[in-house]
């Protein structure tokens, strides 16, 4: 599966999400963590959704994740050259996000729930870099 | 024992269902509204409350020539009409209005006079979901299900049996879009839309509408139809982003909405004669049966596969054929409500024997919102 990165719908950051997109531009997956209750959350907002505190840190996620769920879309999309998985991944820090899975066959046999993943970054357009995920080799 | 305060005295769908390219969306609202008023033996001048979603209540009231003293434009997706029923009960009880008209119309297939949909690129969905190739409900509503199947041990064949069961009901309904019986193998081997969902496990895309008329229960006997009393209602919301569901295997909104409705009606599950669970996709009845407490964790798939919700089963569900086989315009909740009304009146195409209590449960967005309405043939609760 190849993605035509010129055809991906381009996000428009808002003041509350700018730090996230500034992070992906320098290869960081930034999350927010509450200084009061220590909860880590996503998507970005300038207060903690668990306790409403406005005392927030921006942290850099490890980039390690696992596959929570997915579908494999069969309908054509201008950015994808064939069937592609839309995935939900759970980051090591506990938050969940949507993404695509690179460098892996887009088939039920290759995409096993809970498989380890690692973030990887791809620019789309001039301003935006998107976080994608690919299989992570786990060394025992 | 308390008594229901409000009853449905008029209910109807659009004259036609399916493909209606010769009507605009707002005319679908009006056609359904006029049919529901005729059903109730009322005229437009009797209506002083208007609720709708998809169109604005201002637009619908003006189009119908109504100057209301109460409006509700709650728009949380396909279950909006369940919430309208709940809000109408409160409004009539509070004396804000006497006679509420709830309308739905949607040119879902023909797109005549229908406003655009989609998320702005600066919304949270636009930033954190849309770039990854989601193409509407088939690829987003469906996203949690592999996790559900793994955690509960439910099989793909059991999920396919949802479509099989509902097609059995549709076969008894002349207005259903799809009536030909299907098997589990045929469902599983149908064209893949978004793995693991084949076409037969995705809802139809059709045109249509429906409307309800509600009044205080103490005058419900004055109308031509058998009253359908509102025994209990519930509503809730969770998240507009499917990626942010707290638990991919359970809907928090379903649990809150269902529990409130059951508590208000003062009934337990054994009292339920008939059930509607909004089925935009085949997995929704699985989530619904478990989150509403009809089945234990991981038991819904087998419960359906064993025929318990099929014709002759002990819990008849989605007896119009559902969104999978009857019709689905986009916001299906109104059609689920219509079928519950018909079953309680004893006038459904596939009538279940002696329906005294019907539970009608809706979803809005992609597990984003929920509304539950419990109807009864008697005002006592």
Coordinates of C-alpha atoms in Angstrom, one line a residue:
Chain A
X1 CA 0.0 0.0 0.0
X2 CA 1.3 3.4 -1.0
X3 CA 0.0 6.7 0.2
X4 CA 0.0 9.7 -2.1
X5 CA 0.9 12.3 0.6
X6 CA -0.2 15.1 -1.7
X7 CA -3.8 13.8 -1.6
X8 CA -4.1 13.4 2.2
X9 CA -6.7 15.9 3.8
X10 CA -4.5 18.5 5.4
X11 CA -5.3 19.4 9.1
X12 CA -5.5 23.1 10.0
X13 CA -4.0 23.6 13.5
X14 CA -5.8 25.7 16.1
X15 CA -4.1 27.6 18.9
X16 CA -4.9 24.7 21.2
X17 CA -3.2 22.1 18.9
X18 CA -0.3 24.1 17.5
X19 CA 2.2 22.4 19.9
X20 CA 1.2 19.0 18.6
X21 CA 1.9 19.9 15.0
X22 CA 5.1 21.8 16.0
X23 CA 6.2 18.5 17.6
X24 CA 5.6 16.3 14.6
X25 CA 7.6 18.7 12.5
X26 CA 10.7 17.9 14.6
X27 CA 9.9 14.2 15.0
X28 CA 8.2 14.4 18.4
X29 CA 4.9 12.9 19.3
X30 CA 3.7 15.4 21.9
X31 CA 1.0 14.7 24.5
X32 CA -0.2 16.7 27.5
X33 CA 0.0 15.7 31.1
X34 CA -1.8 17.2 34.0
X35 CA 0.5 18.5 36.7
X36 CA -2.2 18.1 39.3
X37 CA -3.6 14.6 38.7
X38 CA -0.8 13.2 36.5
X39 CA -3.2 12.0 33.8
X40 CA -1.9 12.0 30.2
X41 CA -4.5 12.8 27.6
X42 CA -5.2 13.4 23.9
X43 CA -6.4 15.1 21.7
X44 CA -4.9 18.4 22.9
X45 CA -6.7 21.0 25.0
X46 CA -5.4 23.5 27.5
X47 CA -7.0 21.9 30.5
X48 CA -7.1 18.4 32.0
X49 CA -10.3 16.5 31.0
X50 CA -9.9 14.3 34.1
X51 CA -9.8 17.1 36.7
X52 CA -10.2 20.4 34.8
X53 CA -6.9 21.7 36.0
X54 CA -5.3 24.3 33.7
X55 CA -1.8 23.4 35.0
X56 CA -0.5 21.3 32.1
X57 CA 2.8 20.0 30.9
X58 CA 3.6 19.0 27.3
X59 CA 5.4 15.7 27.2
X60 CA 7.1 13.8 24.4
X61 CA 5.6 10.3 23.9
X62 CA 7.9 7.3 23.5
X63 CA 6.3 6.5 20.1
X64 CA 5.7 3.0 21.2
X65 CA 2.2 1.8 20.7
X66 CA 0.0 -1.3 20.0
X67 CA -2.8 -2.0 17.6
X68 CA -6.1 -1.5 19.3
X69 CA -8.5 -2.1 16.4
X70 CA -8.8 -1.4 12.6
X71 CA -10.9 -1.7 9.5
X72 CA -9.5 -2.3 6.0
X73 CA -11.3 0.1 3.6
X74 CA -12.0 -1.4 0.2
X75 CA -13.5 1.8 -1.4
X76 CA -11.1 4.0 -3.4
X77 CA -9.7 7.1 -1.8
X78 CA -7.5 9.5 -3.7
X79 CA -4.6 9.2 -1.2
X80 CA -4.4 5.4 -1.2
X81 CA -3.6 3.1 -4.1
X82 CA -5.6 0.1 -2.9
X83 CA -7.3 -1.3 0.2
X84 CA -5.9 0.3 3.3
X85 CA -6.2 0.0 7.1
X86 CA -7.6 2.8 9.2
X87 CA -6.2 1.9 12.6
X88 CA -6.7 2.8 16.2
X89 CA -3.4 2.6 18.2
X90 CA -2.9 2.8 21.9
X91 CA 0.2 4.6 22.9
X92 CA 2.4 3.3 25.7
X93 CA 1.3 6.4 27.7
X94 CA -2.3 5.1 27.6
X95 CA -4.0 7.4 25.0
X96 CA -5.5 6.2 21.8
X97 CA -5.3 7.8 18.4
X98 CA -6.2 7.1 14.8
X99 CA -3.6 6.5 12.1
X100 CA -2.5 4.4 9.2
X101 CA -0.1 1.5 9.3
X102 CA 3.1 1.7 7.1
X103 CA 5.5 -1.0 6.0
X104 CA 3.1 -3.9 6.6
X105 CA 0.6 -5.8 4.4
X106 CA -2.9 -4.3 4.7
X107 CA -4.5 -7.7 5.4
X108 CA -6.2 -9.4 8.4
X109 CA -3.4 -12.0 8.4
X110 CA -0.7 -9.3 8.8
X111 CA -2.5 -7.0 11.1
X112 CA -2.9 -8.7 14.4
X113 CA -4.5 -6.9 17.3
X114 CA -2.1 -5.9 20.0
X115 CA 0.9 -6.1 17.7
X116 CA 3.7 -3.7 18.8
X117 CA 4.0 -0.5 16.7
X118 CA 6.3 2.4 16.5
X119 CA 5.6 6.0 15.4
X120 CA 7.1 7.3 12.1
X121 CA 6.6 10.7 10.6
X122 CA 5.7 11.8 7.1
X123 CA 5.3 15.3 5.8
X124 CA 2.1 16.2 3.9
X125 CA 2.2 19.6 2.3
X126 CA 4.6 22.3 3.5
X127 CA 3.4 22.8 7.1
X128 CA 2.1 19.5 8.4
X129 CA 3.8 16.3 9.3
X130 CA 1.5 13.4 10.2
X131 CA 2.3 10.7 12.7
X132 CA 2.0 7.2 11.2
X133 CA 2.7 3.8 12.8
X134 CA 4.7 0.8 11.6
X135 CA 5.5 -2.6 13.1
X136 CA 8.0 -2.5 15.9
X137 CA 10.6 -5.2 16.2
X138 CA 10.6 -6.4 19.8
X139 CA 14.0 -7.7 21.0
X140 CA 13.8 -10.3 23.7
Chain B
X1 CA -47.4 3.1 40.8
X2 CA -47.1 6.3 38.7
X3 CA -48.7 7.0 35.4
X4 CA -47.1 8.1 32.1
X5 CA -47.6 11.8 31.5
X6 CA -47.4 11.9 27.7
X7 CA -48.5 9.7 24.9
X8 CA -47.9 9.4 21.1
X9 CA -51.3 9.9 19.4
X10 CA -50.0 10.3 15.8
X11 CA -47.3 8.4 13.9
X12 CA -46.5 8.0 10.3
X13 CA -43.8 7.7 7.7
X14 CA -43.6 9.4 4.4
X15 CA -46.0 8.1 1.8
X16 CA -43.1 6.6 -0.2
X17 CA -39.9 5.1 1.1
X18 CA -36.7 4.2 -0.8
X19 CA -35.9 6.3 -3.8
X20 CA -37.8 9.6 -3.8
X21 CA -36.0 12.0 -6.2
X22 CA -39.1 14.1 -6.8
X23 CA -39.2 15.4 -3.2
X24 CA -36.8 17.8 -1.5
X25 CA -35.7 17.0 2.0
X26 CA -37.9 19.5 3.7
X27 CA -40.9 18.2 1.8
X28 CA -40.1 14.8 3.1
X29 CA -40.5 16.3 6.6
X30 CA -43.8 17.9 5.6
X31 CA -45.2 14.8 3.9
X32 CA -44.5 12.7 7.0
X33 CA -45.9 15.5 9.3
X34 CA -49.2 15.7 7.3
X35 CA -49.5 11.9 7.4
X36 CA -48.9 11.9 11.2
X37 CA -51.5 14.7 11.7
X38 CA -54.0 12.8 9.7
X39 CA -53.3 9.7 11.7
X40 CA -54.0 11.7 14.9
X41 CA -57.0 13.5 13.5
X42 CA -55.4 16.8 14.0
X43 CA -54.5 19.8 11.8
X44 CA -51.4 22.0 11.7
X45 CA -53.1 24.7 13.8
X46 CA -53.3 22.2 16.7
X47 CA -49.5 22.0 16.9
X48 CA -47.7 24.4 19.3
X49 CA -44.4 22.5 19.7
X50 CA -41.9 21.5 16.9
X51 CA -38.8 19.4 17.2
X52 CA -36.6 18.2 14.4
X53 CA -33.0 17.4 13.3
X54 CA -31.3 17.7 10.0
X55 CA -33.4 20.7 9.2
X56 CA -33.8 23.5 11.7
X57 CA -37.0 23.6 13.7
X58 CA -37.4 27.2 12.5
X59 CA -37.3 26.0 8.9
X60 CA -39.8 23.1 9.4
X61 CA -42.2 25.2 11.5
X62 CA -42.2 28.0 8.9
X63 CA -42.6 25.5 6.0
X64 CA -45.6 24.0 7.7
X65 CA -47.0 27.4 8.7
X66 CA -46.7 26.7 12.5
X67 CA -45.9 29.5 15.0
X68 CA -44.7 27.3 17.9
X69 CA -44.5 28.2 21.6
X70 CA -41.7 25.6 22.0
X71 CA -39.0 24.3 19.7
X72 CA -36.2 21.7 20.0
X73 CA -33.4 21.5 17.5
X74 CA -31.3 19.0 19.3
X75 CA -29.2 17.4 16.6
X76 CA -27.0 14.6 17.8
X77 CA -27.3 12.3 14.8
X78 CA -29.7 9.5 14.1
X79 CA -31.0 9.2 17.7
X80 CA -32.0 12.9 17.8
X81 CA -35.7 11.9 17.6
X82 CA -35.5 9.8 20.7
X83 CA -34.1 12.8 22.5
X84 CA -36.9 14.9 21.0
X85 CA -39.5 12.5 22.5
X86 CA -37.8 12.8 25.9
X87 CA -37.7 16.6 25.7
X88 CA -41.3 16.8 24.5
X89 CA -42.4 14.8 27.5
X90 CA -40.7 17.3 29.8
X91 CA -42.1 20.3 27.8
X92 CA -45.7 19.0 27.9
X93 CA -45.4 18.1 31.6
X94 CA -44.1 21.6 32.3
X95 CA -46.9 23.3 30.4
X96 CA -44.6 24.8 27.7
X97 CA -46.7 23.4 25.0
X98 CA -49.7 21.1 24.5
X99 CA -49.1 19.2 21.2
X100 CA -45.7 18.4 19.9
X101 CA -44.8 17.5 16.3
X102 CA -41.5 15.7 15.8
X103 CA -40.4 15.5 12.2
X104 CA -37.7 13.7 10.2
X105 CA -37.0 13.8 6.5
X106 CA -33.9 12.9 4.7
X107 CA -33.0 12.7 1.0
X108 CA -30.2 10.4 1.9
X109 CA -30.1 8.7 -1.5
X110 CA -31.3 11.3 -3.9
X111 CA -29.7 14.3 -2.2
X112 CA -32.4 16.7 -3.2
X113 CA -32.2 19.9 -1.1
X114 CA -29.8 18.4 1.5
X115 CA -27.1 20.4 3.2
X116 CA -23.5 19.2 3.0
X117 CA -21.9 17.1 5.7
X118 CA -18.3 16.7 6.8
X119 CA -15.8 18.0 9.3
X120 CA -13.8 21.2 9.0
X121 CA -10.1 20.7 8.6
X122 CA -9.6 22.7 11.8
X123 CA -12.0 20.6 13.9
X124 CA -10.5 17.9 16.1
X125 CA -11.8 15.2 13.8
X126 CA -10.4 17.2 10.8
X127 CA -7.0 17.3 12.4
X128 CA -6.7 13.9 14.1
X129 CA -8.9 11.5 12.2
X130 CA -9.7 12.7 8.6
X131 CA -6.1 12.6 7.4
X132 CA -6.1 8.8 7.8
X133 CA -8.6 8.1 5.1
X134 CA -11.9 7.7 7.0
X135 CA -14.7 7.8 4.5
X136 CA -17.8 8.3 6.7
X137 CA -19.6 5.7 8.8
X138 CA -18.5 2.6 6.9
X139 CA -14.9 3.2 8.0
X140 CA -15.4 4.9 11.4
X141 CA -18.5 3.5 13.0
X142 CA -17.0 0.1 12.3
X143 CA -13.6 0.8 13.7
X144 CA -14.1 -0.6 17.2
X145 CA -15.5 -3.9 16.3
X146 CA -12.4 -6.1 15.9
X147 CA -11.6 -5.2 19.5
X148 CA -15.1 -6.1 20.6
X149 CA -14.9 -9.4 18.8
X150 CA -11.5 -10.2 20.4
X151 CA -12.5 -9.1 23.9
X152 CA -15.9 -10.9 24.0
X153 CA -15.1 -14.0 21.9
X154 CA -17.9 -13.1 19.5
X155 CA -17.3 -14.6 16.0
X156 CA -17.7 -13.0 12.6
X157 CA -20.4 -15.6 11.9
X158 CA -22.4 -14.5 14.9
X159 CA -22.2 -10.9 13.8
X160 CA -23.3 -11.9 10.4
X161 CA -26.4 -13.5 12.0
X162 CA -27.7 -10.0 12.8
X163 CA -28.2 -9.4 9.1
X164 CA -29.8 -12.8 8.6
X165 CA -32.3 -12.4 11.5
X166 CA -33.3 -8.9 10.4
X167 CA -33.8 -10.1 6.8
X168 CA -36.2 -12.7 8.1
X169 CA -38.3 -9.8 9.6
X170 CA -38.0 -7.7 6.5
X171 CA -39.4 -10.6 4.5
X172 CA -42.7 -10.1 6.3
X173 CA -42.7 -6.3 5.6
X174 CA -44.0 -5.1 2.2
X175 CA -42.3 -1.7 2.7
X176 CA -38.9 -3.2 3.4
X177 CA -36.2 -2.5 0.8
X178 CA -34.6 -5.9 0.9
X179 CA -36.8 -9.0 1.5
X180 CA -35.0 -12.0 0.0
X181 CA -33.7 -14.4 2.7
X182 CA -30.0 -14.6 3.2
X183 CA -27.7 -17.0 5.0
X184 CA -24.7 -16.4 7.2
X185 CA -22.4 -17.6 4.4
X186 CA -24.0 -15.2 2.0
X187 CA -23.5 -12.3 4.4
X188 CA -19.8 -13.2 5.0
X189 CA -19.2 -13.7 1.3
X190 CA -20.9 -10.5 0.2
X191 CA -18.7 -7.7 -1.2
X192 CA -16.2 -6.4 1.4
X193 CA -16.8 -2.8 2.2
X194 CA -14.5 -2.3 5.1
X195 CA -13.1 -5.5 6.7
X196 CA -14.7 -7.1 8.6
X197 CA -17.9 -5.5 7.3
X198 CA -19.4 -6.8 4.1
X199 CA -22.2 -5.0 2.3
X200 CA -24.9 -7.0 3.9
X201 CA -23.7 -5.8 7.3
X202 CA -23.9 -2.1 6.3
X203 CA -27.1 -0.1 6.3
X204 CA -29.1 0.8 3.2
X205 CA -29.0 4.3 1.8
X206 CA -32.5 5.5 1.0
X207 CA -34.9 8.5 1.1
X208 CA -37.8 8.9 3.5
X209 CA -39.2 10.5 6.6
X210 CA -41.4 10.1 9.6
X211 CA -43.2 12.2 12.2
X212 CA -44.8 11.8 15.6
X213 CA -47.5 13.7 17.5
X214 CA -47.4 13.8 21.3
X215 CA -49.9 15.1 23.8
X216 CA -50.6 14.8 27.5
X217 CA -51.6 11.3 28.5
X218 CA -54.8 12.5 30.2
X219 CA -56.3 13.4 26.8
X220 CA -54.7 10.7 24.8
X221 CA -57.9 8.6 24.7
X222 CA -59.6 11.5 22.8
X223 CA -57.8 10.7 19.5
X224 CA -58.6 8.1 16.8
X225 CA -55.6 5.8 17.4
X226 CA -54.8 3.6 20.3
X227 CA -52.4 5.7 22.5
X228 CA -48.8 4.7 22.9
X229 CA -47.6 5.9 26.3
X230 CA -44.1 7.1 27.0
X231 CA -43.1 5.1 30.1
X232 CA -39.4 6.1 30.3
X233 CA -36.7 7.9 28.4
X234 CA -33.0 8.4 28.5
X235 CA -30.2 10.2 26.7
X236 CA -26.5 10.7 26.8
X237 CA -23.4 11.6 24.7
X238 CA -19.9 10.3 24.7
X239 CA -17.5 11.6 22.1
X240 CA -17.7 12.9 18.5
X241 CA -14.3 11.1 17.8
X242 CA -14.5 7.3 17.4
X243 CA -10.8 7.1 18.3
X244 CA -11.6 8.6 21.7
X245 CA -14.3 6.1 22.9
X246 CA -13.4 5.3 26.5
X247 CA -13.9 1.5 25.8
X248 CA -14.0 0.3 22.2
X249 CA -16.1 -2.7 23.3
X250 CA -18.9 -0.8 25.0
X251 CA -20.8 2.5 24.6
X252 CA -20.8 4.7 27.6
X253 CA -23.7 6.7 26.1
X254 CA -25.8 3.5 25.6
X255 CA -25.3 2.5 29.3
X256 CA -26.4 5.9 30.7
X257 CA -29.3 6.3 28.3
X258 CA -30.6 2.8 28.7
X259 CA -30.3 2.7 32.5
X260 CA -32.2 6.1 32.8
X261 CA -35.0 4.9 30.6
X262 CA -35.4 1.6 32.5
X263 CA -35.3 3.3 35.9
X264 CA -37.9 5.9 34.8
X265 CA -40.2 3.2 33.4
X266 CA -39.7 1.1 36.5
X267 CA -39.4 -2.1 34.5
X268 CA -37.0 -4.9 34.3
X269 CA -35.8 -6.7 31.1
X270 CA -38.2 -9.6 31.4
X271 CA -41.1 -7.1 30.9
X272 CA -39.9 -6.1 27.5
X273 CA -42.0 -7.7 24.7
X274 CA -40.3 -6.0 21.7
X275 CA -37.0 -4.3 21.1
X276 CA -35.6 -1.9 18.5
X277 CA -31.8 -1.3 18.5
X278 CA -30.6 1.1 15.9
X279 CA -28.6 -0.9 13.4
X280 CA -26.6 1.3 11.0
X281 CA -24.2 -1.7 11.0
X282 CA -24.4 -5.3 12.2
X283 CA -22.4 -4.8 15.3
X284 CA -24.7 -2.2 16.9
X285 CA -27.3 -4.7 18.2
X286 CA -24.4 -6.6 19.8
X287 CA -23.3 -3.6 21.7
X288 CA -26.9 -2.6 22.4
X289 CA -28.0 -5.9 23.8
X290 CA -25.0 -6.0 26.2
X291 CA -24.9 -2.3 27.1
X292 CA -28.7 -2.2 27.8
X293 CA -28.4 -5.3 29.9
X294 CA -30.4 -7.7 27.9
X295 CA -27.3 -10.0 27.5
X296 CA -24.2 -10.5 29.6
X297 CA -20.8 -9.6 28.4
X298 CA -19.9 -11.5 25.2
X299 CA -23.3 -13.2 25.0
X300 CA -25.1 -11.1 22.5
X301 CA -23.6 -12.7 19.4
X302 CA -24.7 -16.2 20.4
X303 CA -28.1 -14.9 21.6
X304 CA -28.9 -13.5 18.1
X305 CA -27.3 -16.5 16.2
X306 CA -29.5 -18.9 18.2
X307 CA -32.6 -17.1 16.9
X308 CA -33.8 -15.4 20.1
X309 CA -34.4 -12.1 18.3
X310 CA -35.7 -13.6 15.0
X311 CA -39.4 -14.3 14.2
X312 CA -40.7 -16.7 16.8
X313 CA -37.9 -15.8 19.2
X314 CA -38.3 -14.7 22.8
X315 CA -37.1 -11.1 22.2
X316 CA -38.2 -9.9 18.8
X317 CA -35.8 -7.2 17.7
X318 CA -35.7 -4.8 14.7
X319 CA -39.0 -6.2 13.4
X320 CA -39.3 -3.8 10.5
X321 CA -36.0 -5.3 9.1
X322 CA -33.9 -2.6 10.6
X323 CA -31.5 -0.2 8.9
X324 CA -29.9 -3.2 7.2
X325 CA -33.0 -4.3 5.3
X326 CA -36.0 -1.9 5.9
X327 CA -34.6 1.5 5.2
X328 CA -31.9 3.9 6.3
X329 CA -31.9 7.5 5.3
X330 CA -28.9 8.6 7.4
X331 CA -30.7 9.4 10.6
X332 CA -32.6 6.1 11.1
X333 CA -33.9 6.7 14.7
X334 CA -37.3 7.9 13.5
X335 CA -38.0 4.6 11.7
X336 CA -37.2 2.6 14.9
X337 CA -39.6 4.8 16.8
X338 CA -42.3 4.3 14.1
X339 CA -41.9 0.5 14.4
X340 CA -42.2 0.6 18.2
X341 CA -45.4 2.6 17.9
X342 CA -46.8 0.2 15.3
X343 CA -46.0 -2.8 17.4
X344 CA -47.6 -1.3 20.6
X345 CA -50.7 -0.3 18.5
X346 CA -50.8 -3.9 17.2
X347 CA -50.5 -2.7 13.6
X348 CA -47.1 -3.7 12.4
X349 CA -46.5 -5.6 9.2
X350 CA -44.7 -8.3 11.1
X351 CA -46.8 -8.0 14.3
X352 CA -45.5 -9.6 17.5
X353 CA -48.2 -11.0 19.7
X354 CA -49.4 -8.8 22.6
X355 CA -46.8 -6.1 22.7
X356 CA -47.3 -4.2 26.0
X357 CA -43.8 -2.8 26.3
X358 CA -41.4 -1.8 23.5
X359 CA -37.9 -0.5 24.1
X360 CA -36.6 1.7 21.3
X361 CA -32.9 2.5 21.5
X362 CA -31.0 4.8 19.2
X363 CA -27.4 5.8 18.5
X364 CA -26.2 9.2 17.1
X365 CA -23.0 9.8 15.2
X366 CA -20.5 7.0 15.6
X367 CA -21.2 5.9 19.1
X368 CA -21.3 9.7 19.8
X369 CA -24.7 9.9 21.4
X370 CA -27.7 7.8 22.5
X371 CA -31.4 8.0 23.2
X372 CA -33.8 5.4 24.6
X373 CA -37.6 5.5 24.6
X374 CA -39.7 2.9 26.4
X375 CA -43.3 2.8 25.1
X376 CA -46.3 1.0 26.6
X377 CA -49.8 0.2 25.7
X378 CA -51.0 1.2 29.2
X379 CA -50.2 4.5 31.0
X380 CA -49.5 2.6 34.3
X381 CA -45.8 2.2 35.2

